[in-house]
XYZ file of C-alpha atoms in Angstrom:
590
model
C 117.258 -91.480 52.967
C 115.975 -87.758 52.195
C 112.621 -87.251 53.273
C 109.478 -87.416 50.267
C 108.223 -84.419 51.259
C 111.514 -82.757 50.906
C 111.986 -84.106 47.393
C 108.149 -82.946 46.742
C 108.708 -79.778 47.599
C 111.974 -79.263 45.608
C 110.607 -80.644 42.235
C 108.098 -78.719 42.671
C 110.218 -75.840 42.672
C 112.091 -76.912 39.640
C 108.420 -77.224 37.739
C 107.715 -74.073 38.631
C 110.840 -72.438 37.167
C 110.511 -73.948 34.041
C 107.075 -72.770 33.801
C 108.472 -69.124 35.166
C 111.038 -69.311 32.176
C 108.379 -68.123 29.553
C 106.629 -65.481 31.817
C 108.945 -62.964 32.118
C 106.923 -59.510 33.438
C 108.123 -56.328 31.934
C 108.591 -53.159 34.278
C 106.729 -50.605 33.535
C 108.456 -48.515 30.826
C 110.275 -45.177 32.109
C 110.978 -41.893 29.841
C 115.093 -41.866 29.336
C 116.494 -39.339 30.959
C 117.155 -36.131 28.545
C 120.656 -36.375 26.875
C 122.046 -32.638 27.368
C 120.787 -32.878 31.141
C 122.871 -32.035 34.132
C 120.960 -34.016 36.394
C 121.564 -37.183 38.256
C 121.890 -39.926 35.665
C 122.860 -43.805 36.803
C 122.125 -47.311 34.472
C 121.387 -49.130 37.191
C 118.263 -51.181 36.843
C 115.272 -50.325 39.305
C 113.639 -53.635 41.084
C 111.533 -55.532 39.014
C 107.853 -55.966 39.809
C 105.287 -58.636 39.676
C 101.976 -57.923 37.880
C 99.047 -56.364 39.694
C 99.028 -53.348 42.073
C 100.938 -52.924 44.685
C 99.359 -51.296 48.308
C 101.317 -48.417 49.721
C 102.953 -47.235 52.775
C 104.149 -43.876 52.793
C 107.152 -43.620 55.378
C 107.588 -39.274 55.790
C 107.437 -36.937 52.763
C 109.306 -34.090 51.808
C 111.732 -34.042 55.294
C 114.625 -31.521 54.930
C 118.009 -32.424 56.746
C 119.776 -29.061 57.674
C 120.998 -30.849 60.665
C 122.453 -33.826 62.772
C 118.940 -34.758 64.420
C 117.187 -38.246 63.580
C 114.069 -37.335 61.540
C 111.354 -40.355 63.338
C 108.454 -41.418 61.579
C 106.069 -44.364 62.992
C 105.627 -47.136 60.914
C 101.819 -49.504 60.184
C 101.609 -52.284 57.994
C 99.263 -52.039 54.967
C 95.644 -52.867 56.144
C 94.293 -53.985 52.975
C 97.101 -56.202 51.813
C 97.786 -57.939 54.965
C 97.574 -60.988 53.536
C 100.749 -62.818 51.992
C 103.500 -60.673 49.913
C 104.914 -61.297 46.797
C 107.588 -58.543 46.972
C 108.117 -55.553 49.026
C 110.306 -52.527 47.765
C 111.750 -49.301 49.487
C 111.191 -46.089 46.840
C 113.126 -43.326 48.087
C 113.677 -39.584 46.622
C 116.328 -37.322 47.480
C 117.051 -34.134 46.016
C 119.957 -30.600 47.428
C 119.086 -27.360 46.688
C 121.816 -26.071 44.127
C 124.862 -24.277 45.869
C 127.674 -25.646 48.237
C 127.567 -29.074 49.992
C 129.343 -32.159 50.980
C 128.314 -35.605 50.394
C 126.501 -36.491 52.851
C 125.439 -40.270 54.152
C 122.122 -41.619 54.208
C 120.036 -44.285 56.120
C 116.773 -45.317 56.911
C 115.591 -47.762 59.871
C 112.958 -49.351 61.076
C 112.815 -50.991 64.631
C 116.869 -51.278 64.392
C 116.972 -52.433 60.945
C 118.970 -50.791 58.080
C 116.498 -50.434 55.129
C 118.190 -48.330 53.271
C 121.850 -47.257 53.147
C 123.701 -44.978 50.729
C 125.439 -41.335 50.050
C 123.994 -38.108 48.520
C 125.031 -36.497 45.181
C 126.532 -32.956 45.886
C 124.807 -30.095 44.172
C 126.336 -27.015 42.384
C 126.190 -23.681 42.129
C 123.297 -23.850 39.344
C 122.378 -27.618 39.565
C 119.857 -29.045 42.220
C 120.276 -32.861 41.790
C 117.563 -35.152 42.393
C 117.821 -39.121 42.452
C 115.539 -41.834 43.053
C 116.953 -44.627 44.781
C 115.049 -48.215 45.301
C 115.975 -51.355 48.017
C 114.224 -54.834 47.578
C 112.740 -55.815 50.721
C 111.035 -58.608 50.663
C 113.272 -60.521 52.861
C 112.745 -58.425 55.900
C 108.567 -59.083 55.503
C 108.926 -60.619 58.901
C 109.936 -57.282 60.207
C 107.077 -55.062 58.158
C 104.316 -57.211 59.458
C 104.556 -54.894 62.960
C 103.741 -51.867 63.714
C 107.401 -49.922 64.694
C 109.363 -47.071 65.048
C 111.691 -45.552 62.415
C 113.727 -43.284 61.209
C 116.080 -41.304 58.435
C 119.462 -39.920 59.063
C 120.778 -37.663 56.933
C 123.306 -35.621 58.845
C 123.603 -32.335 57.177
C 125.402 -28.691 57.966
C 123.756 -25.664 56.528
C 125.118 -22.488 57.127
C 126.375 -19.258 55.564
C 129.178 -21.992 53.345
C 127.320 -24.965 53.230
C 124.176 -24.188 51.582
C 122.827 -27.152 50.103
C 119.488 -28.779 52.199
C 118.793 -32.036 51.196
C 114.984 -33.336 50.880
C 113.817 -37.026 50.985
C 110.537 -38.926 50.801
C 110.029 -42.988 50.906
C 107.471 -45.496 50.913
C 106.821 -49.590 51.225
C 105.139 -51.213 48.018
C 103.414 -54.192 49.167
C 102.396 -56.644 46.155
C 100.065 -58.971 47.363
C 100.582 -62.496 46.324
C 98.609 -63.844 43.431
C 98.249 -66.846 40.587
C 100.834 -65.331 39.024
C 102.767 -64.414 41.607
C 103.374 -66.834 44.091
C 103.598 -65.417 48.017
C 108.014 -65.122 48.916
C 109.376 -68.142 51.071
C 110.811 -65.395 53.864
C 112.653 -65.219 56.653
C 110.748 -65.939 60.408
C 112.306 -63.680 61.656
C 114.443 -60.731 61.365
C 117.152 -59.518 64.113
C 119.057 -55.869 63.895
C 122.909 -56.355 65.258
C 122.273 -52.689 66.443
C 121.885 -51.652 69.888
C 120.075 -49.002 69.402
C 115.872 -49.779 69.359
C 114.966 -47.667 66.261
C 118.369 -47.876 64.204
C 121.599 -46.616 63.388
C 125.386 -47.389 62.630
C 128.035 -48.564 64.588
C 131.653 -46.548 64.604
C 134.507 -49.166 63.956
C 137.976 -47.478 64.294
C 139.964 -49.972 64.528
C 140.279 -53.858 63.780
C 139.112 -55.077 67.394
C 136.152 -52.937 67.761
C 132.804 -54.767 67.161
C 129.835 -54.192 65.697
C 127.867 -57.118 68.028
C 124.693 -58.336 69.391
C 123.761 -61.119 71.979
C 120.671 -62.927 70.809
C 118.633 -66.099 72.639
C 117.391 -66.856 68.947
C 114.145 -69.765 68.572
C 115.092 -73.261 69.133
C 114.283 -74.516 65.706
C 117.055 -72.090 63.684
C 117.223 -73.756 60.083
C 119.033 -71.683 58.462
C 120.581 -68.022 59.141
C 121.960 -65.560 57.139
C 123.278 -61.916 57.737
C 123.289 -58.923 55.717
C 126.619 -56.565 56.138
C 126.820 -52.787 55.047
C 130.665 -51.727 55.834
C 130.861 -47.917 54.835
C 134.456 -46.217 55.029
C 134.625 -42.971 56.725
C 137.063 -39.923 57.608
C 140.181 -41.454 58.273
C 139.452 -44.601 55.657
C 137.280 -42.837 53.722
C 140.267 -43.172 51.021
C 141.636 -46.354 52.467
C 142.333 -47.887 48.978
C 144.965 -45.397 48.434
C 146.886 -45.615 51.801
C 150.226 -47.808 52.255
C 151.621 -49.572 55.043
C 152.650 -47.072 58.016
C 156.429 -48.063 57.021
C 156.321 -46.525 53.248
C 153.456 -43.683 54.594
C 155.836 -40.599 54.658
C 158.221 -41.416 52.013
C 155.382 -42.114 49.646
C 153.386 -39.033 50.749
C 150.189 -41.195 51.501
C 148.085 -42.236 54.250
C 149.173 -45.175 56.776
C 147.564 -48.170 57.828
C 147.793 -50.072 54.927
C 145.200 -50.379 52.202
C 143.524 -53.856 52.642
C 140.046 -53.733 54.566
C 138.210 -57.118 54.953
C 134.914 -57.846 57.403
C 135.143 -60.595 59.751
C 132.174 -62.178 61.132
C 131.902 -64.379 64.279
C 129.745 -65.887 66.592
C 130.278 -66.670 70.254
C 134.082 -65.327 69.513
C 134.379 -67.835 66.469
C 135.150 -67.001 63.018
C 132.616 -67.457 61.207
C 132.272 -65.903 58.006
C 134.540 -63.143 55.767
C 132.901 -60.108 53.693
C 134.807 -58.325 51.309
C 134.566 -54.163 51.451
C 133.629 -52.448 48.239
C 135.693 -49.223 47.259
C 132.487 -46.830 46.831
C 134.035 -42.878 46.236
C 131.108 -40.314 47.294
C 130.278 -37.450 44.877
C 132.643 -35.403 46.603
C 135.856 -37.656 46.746
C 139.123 -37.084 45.013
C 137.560 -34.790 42.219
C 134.056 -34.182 42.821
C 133.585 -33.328 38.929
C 134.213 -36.883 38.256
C 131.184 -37.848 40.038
C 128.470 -35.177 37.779
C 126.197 -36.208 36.759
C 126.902 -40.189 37.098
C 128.388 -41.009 40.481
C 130.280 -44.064 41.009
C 129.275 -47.635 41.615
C 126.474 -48.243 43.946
C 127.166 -44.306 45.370
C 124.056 -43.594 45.952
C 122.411 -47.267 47.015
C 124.941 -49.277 48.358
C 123.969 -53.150 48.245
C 124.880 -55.455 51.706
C 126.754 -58.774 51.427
C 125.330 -61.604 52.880
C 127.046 -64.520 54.779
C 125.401 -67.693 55.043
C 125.759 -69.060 59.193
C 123.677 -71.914 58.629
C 126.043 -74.226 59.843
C 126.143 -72.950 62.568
C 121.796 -73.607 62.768
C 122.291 -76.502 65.702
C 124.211 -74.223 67.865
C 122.313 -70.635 67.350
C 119.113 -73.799 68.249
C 120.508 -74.689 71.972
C 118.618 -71.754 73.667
C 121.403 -69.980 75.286
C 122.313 -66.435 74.007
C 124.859 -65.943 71.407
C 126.928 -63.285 70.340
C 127.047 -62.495 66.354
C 129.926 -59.632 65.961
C 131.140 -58.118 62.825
C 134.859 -56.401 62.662
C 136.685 -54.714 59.710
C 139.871 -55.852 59.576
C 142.681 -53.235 58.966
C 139.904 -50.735 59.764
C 141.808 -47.085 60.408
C 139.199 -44.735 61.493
C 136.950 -45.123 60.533
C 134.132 -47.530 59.540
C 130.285 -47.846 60.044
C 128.958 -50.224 59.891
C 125.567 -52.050 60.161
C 124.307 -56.038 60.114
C 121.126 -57.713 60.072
C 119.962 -61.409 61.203
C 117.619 -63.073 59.038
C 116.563 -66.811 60.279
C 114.369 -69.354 58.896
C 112.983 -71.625 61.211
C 111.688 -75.421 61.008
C 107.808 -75.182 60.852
C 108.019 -79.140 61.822
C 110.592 -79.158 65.059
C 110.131 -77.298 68.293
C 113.635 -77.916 68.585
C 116.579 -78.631 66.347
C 119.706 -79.954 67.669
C 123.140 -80.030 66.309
C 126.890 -78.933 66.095
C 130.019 -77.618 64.291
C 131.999 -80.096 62.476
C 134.366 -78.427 60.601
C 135.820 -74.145 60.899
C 139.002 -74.338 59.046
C 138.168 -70.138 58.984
C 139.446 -70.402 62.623
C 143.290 -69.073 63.296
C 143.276 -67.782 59.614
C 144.582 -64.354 60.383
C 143.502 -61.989 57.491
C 147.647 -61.049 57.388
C 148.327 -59.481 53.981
C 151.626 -59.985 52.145
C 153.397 -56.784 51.880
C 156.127 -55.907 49.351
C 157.956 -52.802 47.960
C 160.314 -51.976 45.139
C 159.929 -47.902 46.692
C 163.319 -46.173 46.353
C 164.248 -42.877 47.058
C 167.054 -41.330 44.569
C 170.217 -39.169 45.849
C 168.091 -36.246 44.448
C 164.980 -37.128 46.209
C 162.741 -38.423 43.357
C 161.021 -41.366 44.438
C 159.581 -44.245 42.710
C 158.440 -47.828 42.627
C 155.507 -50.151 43.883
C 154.074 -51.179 47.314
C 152.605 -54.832 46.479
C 149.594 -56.141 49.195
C 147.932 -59.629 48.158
C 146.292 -61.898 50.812
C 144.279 -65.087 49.195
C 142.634 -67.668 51.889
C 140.175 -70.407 51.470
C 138.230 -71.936 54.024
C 135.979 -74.406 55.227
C 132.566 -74.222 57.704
C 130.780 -77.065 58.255
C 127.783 -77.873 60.760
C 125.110 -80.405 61.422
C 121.343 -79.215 62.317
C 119.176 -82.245 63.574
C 115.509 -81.105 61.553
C 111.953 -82.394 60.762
C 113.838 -83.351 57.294
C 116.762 -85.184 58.635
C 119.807 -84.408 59.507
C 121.327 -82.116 57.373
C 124.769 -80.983 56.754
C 125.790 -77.732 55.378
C 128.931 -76.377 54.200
C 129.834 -73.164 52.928
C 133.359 -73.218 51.403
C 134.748 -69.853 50.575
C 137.662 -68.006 48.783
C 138.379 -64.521 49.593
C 141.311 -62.269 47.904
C 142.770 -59.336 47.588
C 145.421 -57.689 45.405
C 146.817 -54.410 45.243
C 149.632 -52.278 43.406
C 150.363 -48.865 44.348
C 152.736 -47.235 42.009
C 154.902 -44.133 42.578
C 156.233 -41.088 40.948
C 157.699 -38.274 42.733
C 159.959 -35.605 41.409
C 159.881 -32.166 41.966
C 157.054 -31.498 39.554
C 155.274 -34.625 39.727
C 153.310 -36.547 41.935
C 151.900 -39.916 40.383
C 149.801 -42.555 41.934
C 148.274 -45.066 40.226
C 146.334 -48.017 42.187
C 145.214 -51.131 40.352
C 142.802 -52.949 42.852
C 141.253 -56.470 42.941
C 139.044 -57.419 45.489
C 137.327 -61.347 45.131
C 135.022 -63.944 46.634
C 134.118 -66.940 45.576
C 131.259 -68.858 48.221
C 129.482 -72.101 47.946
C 126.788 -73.228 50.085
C 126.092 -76.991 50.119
C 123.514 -78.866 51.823
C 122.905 -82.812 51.962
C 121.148 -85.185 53.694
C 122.720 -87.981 55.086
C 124.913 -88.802 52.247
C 122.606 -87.395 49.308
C 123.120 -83.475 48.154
C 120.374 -81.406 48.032
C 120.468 -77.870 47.621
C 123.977 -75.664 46.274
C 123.944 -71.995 45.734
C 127.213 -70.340 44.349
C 128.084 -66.987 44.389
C 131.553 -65.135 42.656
C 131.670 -61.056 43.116
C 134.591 -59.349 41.893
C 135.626 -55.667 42.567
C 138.451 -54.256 40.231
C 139.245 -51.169 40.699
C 142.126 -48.942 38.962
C 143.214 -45.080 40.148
C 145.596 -42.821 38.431
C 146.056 -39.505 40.209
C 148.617 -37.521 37.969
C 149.701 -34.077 39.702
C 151.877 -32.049 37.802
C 153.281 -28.623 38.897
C 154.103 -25.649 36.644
C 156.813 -23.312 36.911
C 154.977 -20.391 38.162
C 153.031 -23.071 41.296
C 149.906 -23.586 39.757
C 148.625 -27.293 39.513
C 147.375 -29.215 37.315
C 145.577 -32.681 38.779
C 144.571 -35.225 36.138
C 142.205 -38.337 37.743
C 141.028 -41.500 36.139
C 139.176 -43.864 38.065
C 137.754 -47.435 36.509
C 135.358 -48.868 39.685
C 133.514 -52.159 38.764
C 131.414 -55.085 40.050
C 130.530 -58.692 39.076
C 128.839 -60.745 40.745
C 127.527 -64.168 39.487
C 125.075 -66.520 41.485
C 123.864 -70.122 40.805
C 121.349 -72.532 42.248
C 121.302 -76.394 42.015
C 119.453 -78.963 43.324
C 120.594 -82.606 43.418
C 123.648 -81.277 40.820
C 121.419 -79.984 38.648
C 122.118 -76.217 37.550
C 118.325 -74.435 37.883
C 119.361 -71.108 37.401
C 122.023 -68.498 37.004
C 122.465 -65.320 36.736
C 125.390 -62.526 36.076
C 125.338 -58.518 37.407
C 127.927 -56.605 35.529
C 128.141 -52.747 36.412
C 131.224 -50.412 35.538
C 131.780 -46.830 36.078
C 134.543 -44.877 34.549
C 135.357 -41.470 34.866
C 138.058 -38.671 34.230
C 138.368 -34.832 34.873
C 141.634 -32.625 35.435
C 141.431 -29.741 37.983
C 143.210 -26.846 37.989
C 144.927 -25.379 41.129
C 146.568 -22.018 41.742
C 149.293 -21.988 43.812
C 147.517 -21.133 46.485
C 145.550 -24.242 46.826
C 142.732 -22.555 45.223
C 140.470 -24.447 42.774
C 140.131 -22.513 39.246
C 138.429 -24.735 37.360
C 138.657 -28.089 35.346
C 138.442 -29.862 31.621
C 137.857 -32.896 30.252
C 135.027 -34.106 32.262
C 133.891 -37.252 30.731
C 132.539 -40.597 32.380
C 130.805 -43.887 31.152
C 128.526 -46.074 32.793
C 127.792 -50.380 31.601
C 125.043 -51.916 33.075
C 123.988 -55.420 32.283
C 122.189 -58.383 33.804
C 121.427 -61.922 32.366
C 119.934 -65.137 33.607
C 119.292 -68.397 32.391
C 115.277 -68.013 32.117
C 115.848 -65.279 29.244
C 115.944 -62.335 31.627
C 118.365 -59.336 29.882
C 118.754 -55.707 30.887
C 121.664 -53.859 29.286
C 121.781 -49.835 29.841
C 124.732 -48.114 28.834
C 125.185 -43.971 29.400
C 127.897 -41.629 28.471
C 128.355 -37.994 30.233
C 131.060 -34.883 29.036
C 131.295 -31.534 30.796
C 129.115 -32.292 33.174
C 126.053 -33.222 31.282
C 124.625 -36.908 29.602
C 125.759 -37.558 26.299
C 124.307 -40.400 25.434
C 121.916 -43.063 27.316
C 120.376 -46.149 25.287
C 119.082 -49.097 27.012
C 118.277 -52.571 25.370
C 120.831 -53.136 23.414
C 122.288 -56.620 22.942
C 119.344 -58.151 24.448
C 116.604 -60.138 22.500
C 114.563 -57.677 20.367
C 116.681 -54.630 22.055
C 114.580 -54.435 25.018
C 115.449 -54.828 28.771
C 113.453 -57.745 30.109
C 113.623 -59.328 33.676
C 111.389 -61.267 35.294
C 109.870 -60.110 38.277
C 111.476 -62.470 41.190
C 114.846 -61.537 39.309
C 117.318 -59.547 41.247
C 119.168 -57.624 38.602
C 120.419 -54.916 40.766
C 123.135 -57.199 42.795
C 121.001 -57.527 46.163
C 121.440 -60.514 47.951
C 118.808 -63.988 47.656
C 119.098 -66.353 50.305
C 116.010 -69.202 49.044
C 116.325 -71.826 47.254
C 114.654 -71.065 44.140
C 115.240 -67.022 42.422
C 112.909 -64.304 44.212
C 112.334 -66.858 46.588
């Protein structure tokens, strides 16, 4: 039998989405950017708001980073809105004085946990870009009702090359819970995977190293969830172009292989798989590919959560537990960062309870690997190195709580599929990738026999290359790049079978420029600059934001937002989550 006050407190839910359906709140309206501008540009959506006015907490202003040192700042909740919180969002600005300067990677903390986590847009000689980058945070509330210690890292060189110095502020906007905004059902508690106190990443070179924490969590666990950033670095920082170590010198590319997957686990168990997204920084491959729109999620990279709440009963037993997080095929290097969020029974001191089911467990992640690469008797090579993987999986648990027992099962497909073509002749070097990376996860919960709650999530990552380097008679170079990087994502939530809301993220960035080279290595200059950005989000309460931007030589062409929604105007309700972040509750924004 499932509980009344379960079933109370679900229908209630669904009322309250059908009432949310026709009160969609409009973000304030922002100037478009000025077509003809060389400034940073994206389409990405910022994070919806609810109505009324938000308290702030500013977290440093104006810091420069001409160096590798932590920047600290100290951290106090808002006094005057300490009440309960509707949403809480992360503003950032960044800006780099114009001249020479590498990407460079970004992160803020607070008391071990990542809040934000993203790369820097590379300046030029006569442009000094500035972005604005924003993180929904209302899931860590547990974490921002403390005072704490924090701080940004933004590891820079600035010297007599490397000229660029890089400027940030950020701030907390707390909106206090109203009528019309009902107070976020939020994690207890929130748990960095970090060892160190005030925050930062962990190095993984290789597969076995771990990211990993040992936690003695609360005896009433309901349900868990972590958050996973996996950023590629040096070594992998290209990883979606390397080939297996076999085909590495014959095909002129980096070994190791080119699929990257992270694996979770707890206590040593599988227990959860996280695809890794191919971001390219503002400096990779061409960096005039990446001005004025850098690629997908570039500068604000969004985490991918896992859903352990099967594994509630066991994280409940009161002993400590290890939660680890490993990139498989990882080939120096990765960082990487995780974060714990747990929601505990309000009605149990303790809930009991076990695994049932890890069919996850002895799945190696062991790519298929094939090759039609031949070299000819005059030493032109050509052909395609093939790497697919697909494996589905089951993990099941029982948690013993104030509603029952309930039973929750999170079945998941992961793939991936690569093609890297060659051609290689003496005035030619071709590589083309064409790159999908998939999940498909859905989280079921029942009690006793009856299902309750479902959430369903699909992201997709395609992601197509063509490097075209073509050598003139007299040495000098000519290197043509296309790159087509995209992301969809698609999330549903049901209760008792019944679809009560969906939602789709679309975003696609595509981008070409051709360098020239002199024969001694030297860049000259390049043509054909021209990139394209798609955003657009939908759900099934009306909700519709559609921006669209094209750039050429370096500047914004074109930028109109609206269109193909209902009156041509971008319209998302306020607990939406347009941007791709992760939700975890039951019901949208919580």
């Amino acid at each position: 039998m499932v509980p009344e006050g379960f079933v109370r407190r679900r229908l209630a839910v669904a009322v309250l989405l059908a009432t949310l359906a026709g009160s969609g709140f409009v973000a304030p309206a922002q100037a478009d950017p000025v077509v003809g501008s060389n400034n940073v540009v994206v389409a990405d959506p910022t994070v919806p708001r609810p109505p009324g006015q938000p308290c702030v907490v500013t977290l440093f202003t104006d810091l420069t980073f001409t160096d590798f040192n932590t920047r600290p700042y100290s951290y106090t909740p808002p006094a005057t809105c300490s009440g309960s919180w509707a949403k809480v969002v992360l503003e950032a600005d960044f800006s780099v004085t114009a001249g020479r300067q590498f990407d460079r990677t970004a992160t803020l903390w607070l008391g071990g946990v990542n809040l934000y986590f993203g790369t820097t847009q590379e300046p030029s000689a006569t442009v000094s870009p500035a972005w604005h980058v924003e993180r929904d945070l209302t899931d860590y509330a547990a974490l921002l009702r403390s005072a704490g210690q924090g701080q940004a890292i933004i590891g820079n060189v600035v010297d007599s090359t490397y000229t660029g110095v890089i400027h940030g502020s950020a701030r907390l906007l707390f909106y206090p819970a109203t009528a019309q905004a009902r107070a976020a059902e939020v994690p207890d508690a929130v748990y960095p995977l970090g060892a160190d106190p005030v925050g930062s990443t962990t190095t993984l070179n290789t597969s076995t190293d771990k990211l990993a924490r040992t936690l003695t969590l609360p005896r009433n666990v309901e349900r868990a969830y972590l958050d996973i950033f996996t950023q590629s670095q040096s070594g992998d920082e290209f990883w979606y172009t390397c080939v297996p170590n076999a085909y590495a010198a014959q095909a002129q590319e980096c070994g190791g292989g080119n699929f990257r997957e992270a694996e979770i686990s707890i206590d040593g168990q599988a227990a959860g798989v996280a695809p890794v997204y191919p971001w390219i920084y503002t400096g990779g491959i061409d960096p005039y590919l990446w001005r004025p729109t850098p690629g997908v999620q570039t500068l604000n990279f969004m985490p991918y959560r896992i859903d352990l709440t099967p594994f509630a009963g066991q994280l409940s037993d009161g002993s400590p537990h290890e939660v680890a997080v490993q990139v498989a095929g990882a080939n120096g290097y990765f960082s990487a960062t995780a974060t714990l969020l747990v929601y505990r029974d309000a009605h149990a001191q303790q809930v009991t309870g076990s695994m049932t089911r890890n069919t996850l467990v002895g799945q190696a992640p062991t790519p298929t690997i094939g090759s039609t690469l031949a070299t000819a008797s005059n030493g032109d090579v050509s052909g395609d190195i093939t790497t697919r993987i697909e494996r589905k999986f089951v993990i099941e648990g029982v948690a013993h709580t104030s509603h029952g027992a309930v039973t929750s099962t999170v079945t998941q497909t992961v793939g991936f599929d690569d093609v890297q073509r060659f051609t290689i002749n003496s005035s030619t070097y071709r590589q083309q990738t064409f790159q999908r990376t998939w999940a498909d996860s859905v989280s079921q919960h029942r009690i006793g026999a009856v299902p309750t709650t479902e959430q369903r999530e699909r992201v997709s990552y395609p992601f197509t290359l063509d490097y075209n380097q073509q050598v003139a008679s007299d040495g000098n170079i000519s290197a043509a790049t296309t790159v087509h990087q995209g992301y969809h994502q698609h999330g549903e939530s049901r209760l008792f079978g019944i679809p009560l809301y969906a939602a789709d993220v679309d975003n696609a960035v595509d981008s070409a420029d051709t360098l020239a080279i002199n024969a001694a290595g030297a860049v000259t200059g390049h043509s054909g600059q021209q990139s394209a950005q798609a955003f657009a989000f939908h759900d099934s309460l009306g909700g519709c934001y559609r921006t669209s931007l094209t750039t050429q030589a370096g500047a914004l062409a074109s930028y109109t937002t609206g269109q193909g929604c209902p009156d041509h105007r971008n319209r998302v309700s306020w607990f939406a989550h347009p941007d791709g972040s992760p939700e975890s509750s039951f019901s949208p924004g919580h």
